[in-house]
XYZ file of N, CA and C in Angstrom:
561
model
N 79.605 30.628 -78.818
C 78.927 29.363 -78.616
C 77.534 29.472 -79.222
N 77.268 28.602 -80.178
C 75.992 28.615 -80.898
C 75.108 27.475 -80.418
N 73.896 27.795 -80.003
C 72.945 26.792 -79.535
C 72.261 26.165 -80.743
N 72.378 24.832 -80.881
C 71.743 24.120 -81.992
C 70.704 23.123 -81.510
N 70.611 22.936 -80.183
C 69.625 22.015 -79.623
C 69.015 22.638 -78.375
N 67.707 22.498 -78.258
C 67.005 22.939 -77.051
C 66.292 21.730 -76.473
N 66.495 21.509 -75.175
C 65.720 20.496 -74.461
C 64.868 21.223 -73.434
N 63.573 21.161 -73.623
C 62.647 21.813 -72.704
C 62.536 20.935 -71.458
N 62.787 21.505 -70.284
C 62.736 20.705 -69.051
C 61.335 20.143 -68.785
N 61.266 18.996 -68.122
C 59.967 18.381 -67.847
C 59.188 19.112 -66.759
N 59.769 20.144 -66.176
C 59.054 20.979 -65.207
C 58.193 22.032 -65.905
N 58.375 22.192 -67.200
C 57.621 23.179 -67.988
C 56.349 22.512 -68.508
N 55.217 23.150 -68.279
C 53.923 22.609 -68.734
C 53.374 23.380 -69.931
N 53.830 24.627 -70.091
C 53.269 25.502 -71.109
C 54.389 26.299 -71.774
N 54.273 26.445 -73.087
C 55.226 27.260 -73.845
C 54.491 28.535 -74.235
N 55.028 29.666 -73.832
C 54.360 30.950 -74.052
C 54.402 31.407 -75.499
N 53.561 32.375 -75.812
C 53.582 33.008 -77.137
C 54.993 33.491 -77.443
N 55.456 33.248 -78.657
C 56.754 33.711 -79.156
C 57.952 33.196 -78.347
N 57.775 32.196 -77.488
C 58.809 31.731 -76.562
C 60.130 31.388 -77.264
N 60.076 30.618 -78.331
C 61.284 30.219 -79.047
C 61.285 30.759 -80.473
N 60.492 31.747 -80.723
C 60.377 32.354 -82.046
C 61.709 32.976 -82.460
N 62.138 32.676 -83.667
C 63.353 33.266 -84.204
C 64.642 32.553 -83.831
N 64.574 31.406 -83.166
C 65.775 30.632 -82.855
C 66.190 29.892 -84.129
N 66.787 30.609 -85.055
C 67.043 30.088 -86.399
C 68.100 29.000 -86.492
N 68.967 28.859 -85.498
C 70.052 27.883 -85.584
C 69.725 26.541 -84.936
N 68.534 26.420 -84.389
C 68.157 25.171 -83.716
C 67.946 24.068 -84.753
N 68.629 22.949 -84.542
C 68.511 21.781 -85.416
C 67.628 20.721 -84.764
N 67.741 20.583 -83.436
C 66.982 19.568 -82.703
C 66.276 20.184 -81.512
N 65.067 19.692 -81.282
C 64.236 20.161 -80.184
C 63.727 18.940 -79.435
N 63.909 18.926 -78.113
C 63.452 17.816 -77.284
C 62.321 18.338 -76.398
N 61.156 17.696 -76.527
C 59.954 18.152 -75.830
C 59.514 17.084 -74.823
N 59.277 17.481 -73.569
C 58.816 16.505 -72.578
C 57.328 16.210 -72.727
N 56.904 15.085 -72.198
C 55.487 14.714 -72.281
C 54.616 15.612 -71.417
N 55.210 16.375 -70.520
C 54.452 17.224 -69.611
C 53.863 18.466 -70.274
N 54.311 18.814 -71.467
C 53.789 20.001 -72.154
C 52.318 19.777 -72.493
N 51.472 20.758 -72.135
C 50.043 20.648 -72.449
C 49.540 21.826 -73.283
N 50.371 22.868 -73.448
C 49.954 24.028 -74.222
C 51.157 24.660 -74.894
N 50.961 25.077 -76.149
C 51.993 25.790 -76.897
C 51.345 27.040 -77.475
N 51.831 28.202 -77.054
C 51.232 29.484 -77.416
C 51.477 29.906 -78.851
N 50.811 30.977 -79.222
C 50.886 31.506 -80.587
C 52.330 31.800 -80.990
N 52.693 31.338 -82.151
C 54.008 31.584 -82.747
C 55.175 31.147 -81.848
N 54.956 30.161 -81.018
C 55.987 29.695 -80.100
C 57.245 29.220 -80.820
N 57.087 28.693 -82.032
C 58.230 28.167 -82.786
C 58.341 28.812 -84.161
N 57.933 30.035 -84.281
C 57.923 30.738 -85.565
C 59.343 30.913 -86.125
N 59.501 30.700 -87.415
C 60.733 30.931 -88.173
C 61.882 30.021 -87.753
N 61.628 28.740 -87.735
C 62.677 27.763 -87.463
C 63.225 27.256 -88.792
N 64.145 27.972 -89.366
C 64.637 27.668 -90.713
C 65.458 26.388 -90.785
N 66.168 26.038 -89.725
C 67.079 24.891 -89.758
C 66.614 23.692 -88.944
N 65.433 23.768 -88.346
C 64.960 22.676 -87.502
C 64.758 21.401 -88.330
N 65.436 20.343 -87.927
C 65.325 19.051 -88.610
C 64.564 18.030 -87.778
N 64.845 17.990 -86.476
C 64.370 16.894 -85.646
C 63.615 17.381 -84.416
N 62.456 16.765 -84.186
C 61.726 16.963 -82.938
C 61.695 15.618 -82.239
N 62.188 15.608 -81.000
C 62.185 14.411 -80.167
C 61.136 14.625 -79.081
N 60.182 13.699 -79.001
C 59.090 13.844 -78.042
C 59.136 12.693 -77.049
N 59.126 13.010 -75.761
C 59.285 12.002 -74.710
C 57.975 11.357 -74.261
N 56.870 11.691 -74.891
C 55.582 11.109 -74.522
C 55.070 10.140 -75.567
N 53.803 9.793 -75.432
C 53.129 8.901 -76.372
C 52.310 9.730 -77.366
N 51.748 9.077 -78.347
C 50.847 9.773 -79.282
C 49.651 10.331 -78.507
N 49.165 9.608 -77.518
C 48.048 10.100 -76.701
C 48.452 11.375 -75.962
N 49.679 11.408 -75.434
C 50.170 12.624 -74.765
C 50.236 13.782 -75.765
N 50.741 13.503 -76.959
C 50.837 14.546 -77.998
C 49.439 15.092 -78.331
N 48.470 14.195 -78.385
C 47.088 14.609 -78.696
C 46.479 15.484 -77.606
N 47.067 15.504 -76.433
C 46.570 16.346 -75.348
C 47.188 17.745 -75.347
N 48.139 17.992 -76.221
C 48.726 19.332 -76.317
C 47.773 20.223 -77.102
N 47.530 21.410 -76.593
C 46.717 22.416 -77.289
C 47.679 23.379 -77.988
N 47.595 23.438 -79.315
C 48.421 24.343 -80.102
C 47.585 25.572 -80.451
N 48.072 26.757 -80.085
C 47.320 27.991 -80.255
C 47.297 28.494 -81.699
N 48.323 28.155 -82.463
C 48.397 28.579 -83.865
C 49.208 27.553 -84.641
N 49.229 27.704 -85.944
C 49.998 26.774 -86.776
C 51.495 26.843 -86.444
N 51.951 28.006 -86.009
C 53.362 28.182 -85.625
C 53.626 27.782 -84.180
N 52.633 27.235 -83.514
C 52.815 26.696 -82.164
C 53.373 25.283 -82.221
N 53.130 24.601 -83.335
C 53.565 23.221 -83.505
C 54.923 23.231 -84.217
N 55.976 22.778 -83.541
C 57.313 22.808 -84.163
C 57.426 21.935 -85.410
N 56.506 20.995 -85.577
C 56.561 20.123 -86.749
C 56.220 20.867 -88.036
N 55.707 22.063 -87.939
C 55.486 22.866 -89.145
C 56.819 23.113 -89.850
N 57.893 23.138 -89.079
C 59.218 23.433 -89.623
C 60.145 22.220 -89.671
N 59.949 21.248 -88.802
C 60.857 20.100 -88.716
C 60.590 19.084 -89.813
N 61.560 18.235 -90.041
C 61.424 17.174 -91.036
C 61.156 15.810 -90.411
N 61.638 15.592 -89.190
C 61.559 14.268 -88.578
C 60.995 14.364 -87.163
N 60.142 13.399 -86.828
C 59.536 13.317 -85.497
C 59.927 11.988 -84.875
N 60.518 12.051 -83.672
C 60.996 10.850 -82.993
C 60.301 10.687 -81.649
N 60.098 9.431 -81.280
C 59.572 9.088 -79.956
C 60.420 7.957 -79.388
N 60.241 7.692 -78.104
C 60.975 6.604 -77.450
C 60.194 5.303 -77.560
N 60.917 4.217 -77.875
C 60.271 2.902 -77.895
C 60.346 2.273 -76.504
N 59.879 1.047 -76.371
C 59.856 0.383 -75.060
C 61.251 0.142 -74.490
N 62.291 0.226 -75.308
C 63.677 0.086 -74.841
C 64.325 1.452 -74.580
N 63.505 2.510 -74.599
C 63.970 3.893 -74.408
C 64.981 4.327 -75.478
N 64.758 3.837 -76.701
C 65.577 4.236 -77.846
C 64.713 5.093 -78.765
N 65.313 6.115 -79.358
C 64.576 6.988 -80.271
C 64.305 6.263 -81.583
N 63.095 6.417 -82.103
C 62.755 5.896 -83.427
C 61.930 6.955 -84.157
N 62.059 6.976 -85.478
C 61.297 7.935 -86.267
C 59.882 7.415 -86.485
N 58.910 8.271 -86.215
C 57.504 7.908 -86.345
C 57.082 8.111 -87.798
N 56.591 7.041 -88.434
C 56.086 7.130 -89.807
C 54.627 6.685 -89.904
N 54.111 6.100 -88.818
C 52.713 5.685 -88.754
C 52.148 6.104 -87.400
N 50.898 6.524 -87.412
C 50.256 6.953 -86.170
C 48.940 6.205 -86.011
N 48.737 5.690 -84.813
C 47.441 5.132 -84.449
C 46.940 5.925 -83.252
N 45.785 6.542 -83.408
C 45.213 7.354 -82.337
C 44.189 6.492 -81.608
N 44.475 6.245 -80.354
C 43.713 5.260 -79.574
C 42.351 5.770 -79.144
N 41.597 4.865 -78.548
C 40.265 5.183 -78.038
C 40.287 6.078 -76.807
N 41.466 6.360 -76.264
C 41.565 7.258 -75.114
C 41.322 8.712 -75.522
N 41.450 9.007 -76.797
C 41.325 10.373 -77.305
C 39.933 10.548 -77.917
N 39.262 11.648 -77.589
C 37.906 11.901 -78.104
C 37.888 12.851 -79.299
N 38.880 13.740 -79.389
C 38.958 14.650 -80.538
C 40.412 14.982 -80.817
N 40.650 15.369 -82.058
C 41.991 15.776 -82.465
C 41.966 17.294 -82.554
N 42.864 17.925 -81.822
C 42.882 19.382 -81.707
C 43.383 20.076 -82.973
N 43.158 21.373 -83.031
C 43.684 22.200 -84.117
C 45.199 22.042 -84.217
N 45.705 21.924 -85.431
C 47.138 21.907 -85.739
C 47.898 20.725 -85.125
N 47.205 19.695 -84.647
C 47.813 18.607 -83.880
C 48.965 17.903 -84.599
N 48.771 17.545 -85.860
C 49.799 16.819 -86.603
C 50.245 17.602 -87.845
N 49.981 18.864 -87.856
C 50.346 19.729 -88.979
C 51.848 19.657 -89.241
N 52.217 19.383 -90.485
C 53.621 19.378 -90.865
C 54.370 18.090 -90.597
N 53.694 17.042 -90.181
C 54.365 15.760 -89.960
C 54.697 15.162 -91.333
N 55.806 15.595 -91.908
C 56.184 15.255 -93.281
C 56.388 13.766 -93.539
N 56.864 13.024 -92.558
C 57.207 11.621 -92.803
C 56.127 10.633 -92.390
N 54.975 11.136 -91.961
C 53.878 10.236 -91.614
C 53.231 9.735 -92.897
N 53.178 8.416 -93.055
C 52.590 7.829 -94.255
C 51.186 7.288 -94.014
N 50.936 6.789 -92.794
C 49.643 6.179 -92.480
C 49.135 6.681 -91.135
N 47.850 6.997 -91.101
C 47.205 7.397 -89.854
C 45.952 6.548 -89.692
N 45.815 5.964 -88.518
C 44.622 5.183 -88.196
C 43.991 5.799 -86.957
N 42.748 6.237 -87.120
C 42.021 6.859 -86.017
C 40.966 5.867 -85.544
N 41.067 5.486 -84.288
C 40.137 4.502 -83.745
C 38.785 5.148 -83.433
N 37.834 4.334 -83.017
C 36.424 4.709 -82.976
C 35.998 5.802 -82.020
N 36.824 6.232 -81.093
C 36.377 7.217 -80.110
C 36.373 8.648 -80.643
N 37.089 8.928 -81.702
C 37.216 10.295 -82.224
C 35.899 10.745 -82.857
N 35.404 11.914 -82.407
C 34.178 12.458 -82.988
C 34.428 13.725 -83.809
N 35.592 14.383 -83.586
C 35.880 15.596 -84.354
C 37.375 15.762 -84.581
N 37.690 16.461 -85.677
C 39.078 16.768 -86.021
C 39.162 18.271 -86.216
N 40.101 18.906 -85.512
C 40.242 20.354 -85.521
C 40.935 20.904 -86.754
N 40.892 22.206 -86.866
C 41.451 22.967 -87.991
C 42.908 22.592 -88.281
N 43.192 22.323 -89.533
C 44.554 22.037 -90.022
C 45.255 20.909 -89.268
N 44.514 19.998 -88.690
C 45.086 18.935 -87.858
C 46.110 18.079 -88.598
N 45.885 17.819 -89.886
C 46.819 17.005 -90.670
C 47.374 17.771 -91.873
N 47.196 19.065 -91.920
C 47.661 19.826 -93.081
C 49.182 19.699 -93.227
N 49.624 19.729 -94.451
C 51.048 19.646 -94.796
C 51.701 18.340 -94.380
N 50.923 17.272 -94.277
C 51.498 15.930 -94.084
C 51.802 15.411 -95.487
N 52.917 15.841 -96.013
C 53.209 15.653 -97.437
C 53.429 14.206 -97.864
N 53.732 13.297 -96.930
C 53.934 11.885 -97.272
C 52.736 11.006 -96.933
N 51.696 11.601 -96.372
C 50.520 10.836 -95.968
C 49.860 10.199 -97.188
N 49.784 8.862 -97.183
C 49.167 8.146 -98.302
C 47.833 7.516 -97.919
N 47.647 7.191 -96.617
C 46.376 6.573 -96.227
C 45.939 7.025 -94.838
N 44.615 7.078 -94.690
C 44.036 7.418 -93.395
C 42.803 6.556 -93.176
N 42.615 6.121 -91.935
C 41.429 5.366 -91.543
C 40.623 6.235 -90.591
N 39.367 6.487 -90.967
C 38.481 7.329 -90.164
C 37.411 6.476 -89.485
N 37.061 6.828 -88.249
C 36.063 6.037 -87.514
C 34.627 6.392 -87.890
N 33.743 5.488 -87.586
C 32.309 5.681 -87.850
C 31.739 6.842 -87.044
N 32.222 7.061 -85.817
C 31.658 8.071 -84.921
C 31.984 9.510 -85.322
N 32.915 9.711 -86.210
C 33.316 11.080 -86.538
C 32.128 11.847 -87.112
N 31.940 13.080 -86.623
C 30.800 13.858 -87.118
C 31.171 15.277 -87.540
N 32.425 15.694 -87.284
C 32.838 17.044 -87.667
C 34.315 17.062 -88.046
N 34.608 17.636 -89.226
C 35.995 17.827 -89.674
C 36.135 19.291 -90.057
N 36.998 20.002 -89.337
C 37.145 21.449 -89.470
C 37.949 21.839 -90.723
N 38.144 23.122 -90.905
C 38.824 23.689 -92.081
C 40.243 23.163 -92.275
N 40.600 22.957 -93.517
C 41.974 22.692 -93.959
C 42.641 21.470 -93.321
N 41.869 20.531 -92.840
C 42.434 19.356 -92.173
C 43.377 18.592 -93.102
N 43.025 18.483 -94.366
C 43.845 17.703 -95.305
C 44.509 18.573 -96.373
N 44.641 19.859 -96.116
C 45.292 20.770 -97.055
C 46.765 20.378 -97.217
N 47.238 20.380 -98.428
C 48.636 20.032 -98.768
C 48.969 18.562 -98.488
N 47.981 17.694 -98.458
C 48.202 16.245 -98.329
C 48.091 15.645 -99.728
N 49.011 15.993 -100.583
C 48.927 15.652 -101.999
C 49.115 14.170 -102.306
N 49.710 13.416 -101.394
C 49.933 11.985 -101.609
C 48.774 11.123 -101.085
N 47.828 11.733 -100.378
C 46.722 10.978 -99.794
C 45.882 10.346 -100.906
N 45.923 9.025 -100.968
C 45.217 8.326 -102.040
C 44.273 7.243 -101.522
N 44.372 6.895 -100.236
C 43.516 5.846 -99.680
C 42.852 6.360 -98.408
N 41.520 6.385 -98.448
C 40.737 6.766 -97.282
C 39.861 5.581 -96.914
N 40.063 5.079 -95.714
C 39.275 3.961 -95.215
C 38.299 4.515 -94.179
N 37.025 4.220 -94.373
C 36.000 4.731 -93.476
C 35.247 3.554 -92.880
N 35.086 3.556 -91.554
C 34.477 2.419 -90.858
C 32.958 2.491 -90.773
N 32.358 3.536 -91.349
C 30.909 3.678 -91.302
C 30.270 3.371 -92.638
N 28.986 3.663 -92.725
C 28.209 3.455 -93.941
C 28.146 4.753 -94.743
N 27.565 4.684 -95.928
C 27.357 5.893 -96.733
C 26.456 6.861 -95.971
N 25.442 6.335 -95.304
C 24.557 7.184 -94.503
C 25.335 7.889 -93.390
N 26.238 7.167 -92.722
C 27.078 7.777 -91.681
C 27.943 8.890 -92.285
N 28.529 8.613 -93.462
C 29.378 9.601 -94.144
C 28.581 10.878 -94.434
N 27.339 10.717 -94.819
C 26.490 11.874 -95.133
C 26.165 12.714 -93.903
N 26.392 12.193 -92.721
C 26.145 12.939 -91.491
C 27.374 13.681 -90.967
N 28.501 13.548 -91.655
C 29.704 14.278 -91.255
C 29.594 15.717 -91.768
N 29.922 16.678 -90.912
C 29.975 18.078 -91.314
C 31.417 18.403 -91.694
N 31.612 18.822 -92.943
C 32.920 19.261 -93.433
C 32.891 20.784 -93.528
N 33.859 21.465 -92.893
C 33.869 22.930 -92.886
C 34.309 23.549 -94.206
N 35.089 22.809 -94.988
C 35.562 23.316 -96.275
C 35.945 22.137 -97.155
N 36.221 22.410 -98.431
C 36.600 21.310 -99.324
C 37.923 20.680 -98.897
N 38.810 21.436 -98.254
C 40.099 20.867 -97.790
C 39.936 20.143 -96.461
N 38.716 20.051 -95.946
C 38.485 19.236 -94.757
C 38.011 17.830 -95.153
N 37.675 17.654 -96.407
C 37.235 16.353 -96.897
C 38.442 15.607 -97.470
N 38.778 14.452 -96.884
C 39.961 13.722 -97.353
C 39.838 13.214 -98.783
N 38.635 13.189 -99.315
C 38.416 12.715 -100.696
C 38.711 13.795 -101.731
N 38.916 15.024 -101.269
C 39.147 16.129 -102.209
C 40.494 16.013 -102.873
């Protein structure tokens, strides 16, 4: 009997280091909204992972702390699904990060291959390391005026990114601290 799908129970709040590392035959992973931490290399070497199904909202996803790039299963998956208001799965291709979130954590959306548009509302002041790296289909992003820090490699491997909308002035833009050239979406 070969396991091809893992559903993490909603009683689990944290995924330990190396917890699912090396589960090479997994095709689908179902994650509850209750997860708040994913340890180092928790999903390392997922060669066949295609689908991640997430039972929470984008705001819930933004509250997960990923310890490393291999903590986020989307580094390996191709498709990210969430539940709509009718409790039906739909593939997420656009993300709007609401005013409930103050910062985007390290590795938060790393590897979200099918995301084409991201809109970050005005409450975000910082974006963590590699937060949007390897979003290979990302074509546009909207950044808020309040943002003041963008960490390393945030837009690394975002080769399709061609439209950056900024809600501030040139003076506001000059006050943003970029940790590296791959943290600047204009690069």
